[in-house]
Amino acid sequence: MSVEGFEQLERHAPETVRLEFIKGKVQVKRAPDGNHREIVAGLQRVCMQHLLDLSLDAERGLKGHGEWSDTGTALMAVEVTSWDVDAAQRDRFDKPDGYAAAGIPVYVLIDRNDRTVTVFTHPEGGQQYVPRRGATSFRGKV
């Protein structure tokens, strides 16, 4: 399926259905659980403390960009792992490969299974992310 075909399909999908387009395949996203939303909200608070002129919104995207934004405007992509069986492959390999190929410079993986936060950077002109040294473990239930 093409990107244009996916965008058309997504426009006609019910509001209750969230779709993803990964490696040419359409996937239905599961609704995030409360802990997932809390992690994203916490990350937004931390980012806003340092970037007062930047608006982060996990649901609406970038202001003035409509439903989809050009990847050239994205500073980073963030994924919080979900609990479904496909999450390991999708969040650790498929999505980062797509983000890197699109030129998004930073990928942050918040892994609830491993209880780590890992920041991956995208070297100029590269097609794969390079993990930064020292993944940070976190405590408590996430």
mmCIF file of C-alpha atoms in Angstrom:
data_model
loop_
_atom_site.group_PDB
_atom_site.id
_atom_site.type_symbol
_atom_site.label_atom_id
_atom_site.label_comp_id
_atom_site.label_asym_id
_atom_site.label_seq_id
_atom_site.Cartn_x
_atom_site.Cartn_y
_atom_site.Cartn_z
ATOM 1 C CA MET A 1 0.000 0.000 0.000
ATOM 2 C CA SER A 2 1.198 3.516 -0.749
ATOM 3 C CA VAL A 3 1.410 6.348 1.765
ATOM 4 C CA GLU A 4 -1.329 8.166 -0.141
ATOM 5 C CA GLY A 5 -3.559 5.072 0.007
ATOM 6 C CA PHE A 6 -2.998 4.799 3.744
ATOM 7 C CA GLU A 7 -3.803 8.475 4.308
ATOM 8 C CA GLN A 8 -7.057 8.087 2.379
ATOM 9 C CA LEU A 9 -7.980 4.967 4.370
ATOM 10 C CA GLU A 10 -7.165 6.737 7.632
ATOM 11 C CA ARG A 11 -9.301 9.755 6.708
ATOM 12 C CA HIS A 12 -12.331 7.482 6.242
ATOM 13 C CA ALA A 13 -11.776 5.337 9.338
ATOM 14 C CA PRO A 14 -14.054 5.917 12.334
ATOM 15 C CA GLU A 15 -12.624 8.249 14.989
ATOM 16 C CA THR A 16 -12.481 5.337 17.416
ATOM 17 C CA VAL A 17 -10.033 3.451 15.167
ATOM 18 C CA ARG A 18 -6.373 4.499 15.220
ATOM 19 C CA LEU A 19 -4.253 3.245 12.354
ATOM 20 C CA GLU A 20 -0.493 2.998 11.818
ATOM 21 C CA PHE A 21 1.397 2.485 8.582
ATOM 22 C CA ILE A 22 4.609 0.548 9.232
ATOM 23 C CA LYS A 23 6.807 -0.941 6.517
ATOM 24 C CA GLY A 24 4.019 -0.774 3.951
ATOM 25 C CA LYS A 25 1.449 -2.474 6.176
ATOM 26 C CA VAL A 26 -1.618 -1.030 7.864
ATOM 27 C CA GLN A 27 -1.999 -1.906 11.535
ATOM 28 C CA VAL A 28 -4.724 -1.032 14.016
ATOM 29 C CA LYS A 29 -3.291 0.619 17.122
ATOM 30 C CA ARG A 30 -4.582 -0.512 20.470
ATOM 31 C CA ALA A 31 -5.896 2.194 22.741
ATOM 32 C CA PRO A 32 -3.173 3.280 25.178
ATOM 33 C CA ASP A 33 -3.705 2.322 28.796
ATOM 34 C CA GLY A 34 -3.721 4.863 31.624
ATOM 35 C CA ASN A 35 -0.085 4.222 32.509
ATOM 36 C CA HIS A 36 0.945 4.859 28.894
ATOM 37 C CA ARG A 37 -0.860 8.206 28.940
ATOM 38 C CA GLU A 38 0.729 9.121 32.275
ATOM 39 C CA ILE A 39 4.234 8.388 30.946
ATOM 40 C CA VAL A 40 3.625 10.555 27.864
ATOM 41 C CA ALA A 41 2.199 13.363 30.018
ATOM 42 C CA GLY A 42 5.272 13.214 32.273
ATOM 43 C CA LEU A 43 7.588 13.438 29.276
ATOM 44 C CA GLN A 44 5.614 16.404 27.978
ATOM 45 C CA ARG A 45 6.002 18.192 31.330
ATOM 46 C CA VAL A 46 9.775 17.613 31.349
ATOM 47 C CA CYS A 47 10.163 18.836 27.761
ATOM 48 C CA MET A 48 8.051 21.927 28.386
ATOM 49 C CA GLN A 49 10.299 22.935 31.296
ATOM 50 C CA HIS A 50 13.159 23.300 28.818
ATOM 51 C CA LEU A 51 11.421 24.244 25.571
ATOM 52 C CA LEU A 52 8.888 26.916 26.429
ATOM 53 C CA ASP A 53 8.237 27.868 22.796
ATOM 54 C CA LEU A 54 7.469 24.301 21.729
ATOM 55 C CA SER A 55 4.057 22.687 21.837
ATOM 56 C CA LEU A 56 3.941 18.929 22.347
ATOM 57 C CA ASP A 57 0.698 17.069 21.889
ATOM 58 C CA ALA A 58 0.590 13.297 21.648
ATOM 59 C CA GLU A 59 -2.890 13.257 20.123
ATOM 60 C CA ARG A 60 -3.153 16.275 17.830
ATOM 61 C CA GLY A 61 0.274 16.616 16.266
ATOM 62 C CA LEU A 62 1.929 19.930 15.433
ATOM 63 C CA LYS A 63 -0.208 23.062 15.438
ATOM 64 C CA GLY A 64 -1.066 24.179 11.922
ATOM 65 C CA HIS A 65 0.037 20.907 10.310
ATOM 66 C CA GLY A 66 -3.280 19.078 10.205
ATOM 67 C CA GLU A 67 -3.473 15.345 10.828
ATOM 68 C CA TRP A 68 -0.009 14.537 9.416
ATOM 69 C CA SER A 69 3.247 16.461 9.542
ATOM 70 C CA ASP A 70 6.186 16.347 7.185
ATOM 71 C CA THR A 71 8.959 14.322 8.820
ATOM 72 C CA GLY A 72 11.418 17.132 8.103
ATOM 73 C CA THR A 73 9.810 19.170 10.895
ATOM 74 C CA ALA A 74 10.031 16.436 13.552
ATOM 75 C CA LEU A 75 12.776 16.828 16.145
ATOM 76 C CA MET A 76 12.201 13.428 17.734
ATOM 77 C CA ALA A 77 9.908 10.435 17.856
ATOM 78 C CA VAL A 78 8.941 8.857 21.170
ATOM 79 C CA GLU A 79 7.501 5.399 21.720
ATOM 80 C CA VAL A 80 6.211 3.958 24.970
ATOM 81 C CA THR A 81 6.051 0.186 24.634
ATOM 82 C CA SER A 82 2.686 -1.468 24.886
ATOM 83 C CA TRP A 83 1.916 -4.879 26.295
ATOM 84 C CA ASP A 84 0.786 -6.646 23.130
ATOM 85 C CA VAL A 85 2.791 -9.511 21.620
ATOM 86 C CA ASP A 86 3.901 -7.526 18.561
ATOM 87 C CA ALA A 87 5.318 -4.615 20.577
ATOM 88 C CA ALA A 88 8.876 -5.947 20.779
ATOM 89 C CA GLN A 89 9.357 -6.140 17.008
ATOM 90 C CA ARG A 90 7.301 -3.052 16.197
ATOM 91 C CA ASP A 91 8.668 -0.620 18.818
ATOM 92 C CA ARG A 92 12.291 -1.796 18.917
ATOM 93 C CA PHE A 93 12.890 -2.452 15.200
ATOM 94 C CA ASP A 94 10.132 -1.571 12.713
ATOM 95 C CA LYS A 95 9.276 1.924 13.934
ATOM 96 C CA PRO A 96 12.866 3.069 14.562
ATOM 97 C CA ASP A 97 13.865 1.873 11.093
ATOM 98 C CA GLY A 98 11.064 3.959 9.590
ATOM 99 C CA TYR A 99 11.839 7.026 11.673
ATOM 100 C CA ALA A 100 15.555 6.807 10.811
ATOM 101 C CA ALA A 101 14.822 6.399 7.100
ATOM 102 C CA ALA A 102 12.561 9.476 7.299
ATOM 103 C CA GLY A 103 15.433 11.510 8.771
ATOM 104 C CA ILE A 104 13.978 12.092 12.240
ATOM 105 C CA PRO A 105 17.130 12.859 14.262
ATOM 106 C CA VAL A 106 16.212 11.358 17.653
ATOM 107 C CA TYR A 107 14.191 8.317 18.746
ATOM 108 C CA VAL A 108 13.332 7.845 22.425
ATOM 109 C CA LEU A 109 12.207 4.365 23.467
ATOM 110 C CA ILE A 110 10.504 4.134 26.844
ATOM 111 C CA ASP A 111 10.494 0.399 27.425
ATOM 112 C CA ARG A 112 8.061 -0.636 30.130
ATOM 113 C CA ASN A 113 9.131 -4.292 29.946
ATOM 114 C CA ASP A 114 12.846 -3.627 30.468
ATOM 115 C CA ARG A 115 12.117 -0.539 32.600
ATOM 116 C CA THR A 116 14.554 1.577 30.602
ATOM 117 C CA VAL A 117 14.627 4.780 28.625
ATOM 118 C CA THR A 118 16.992 4.682 25.668
ATOM 119 C CA VAL A 119 17.808 7.612 23.396
ATOM 120 C CA PHE A 120 18.871 6.764 19.864
ATOM 121 C CA THR A 121 20.405 9.357 17.558
ATOM 122 C CA HIS A 122 20.400 9.474 13.804
ATOM 123 C CA PRO A 123 23.756 10.259 12.240
ATOM 124 C CA GLU A 124 23.765 12.691 9.314
ATOM 125 C CA GLY A 125 22.857 10.797 6.159
ATOM 126 C CA GLY A 126 22.546 7.482 8.017
ATOM 127 C CA GLN A 127 19.734 4.991 7.784
ATOM 128 C CA GLN A 128 19.955 3.481 11.265
ATOM 129 C CA TYR A 129 19.927 4.885 14.752
ATOM 130 C CA VAL A 130 22.912 4.679 17.033
ATOM 131 C CA PRO A 131 22.068 4.084 20.714
ATOM 132 C CA ARG A 132 23.535 6.673 23.058
ATOM 133 C CA ARG A 133 25.649 5.250 25.847
ATOM 134 C CA GLY A 134 23.988 4.322 29.101
ATOM 135 C CA ALA A 135 20.307 3.510 28.908
ATOM 136 C CA THR A 136 18.598 4.891 31.966
ATOM 137 C CA SER A 137 16.670 2.500 34.172
ATOM 138 C CA PHE A 138 13.719 3.772 36.113
ATOM 139 C CA ARG A 139 12.040 2.622 39.273
ATOM 140 C CA GLY A 140 8.446 2.217 40.210
ATOM 141 C CA LYS A 141 5.518 0.871 38.308
ATOM 142 C CA VAL A 142 5.039 2.135 34.781
#
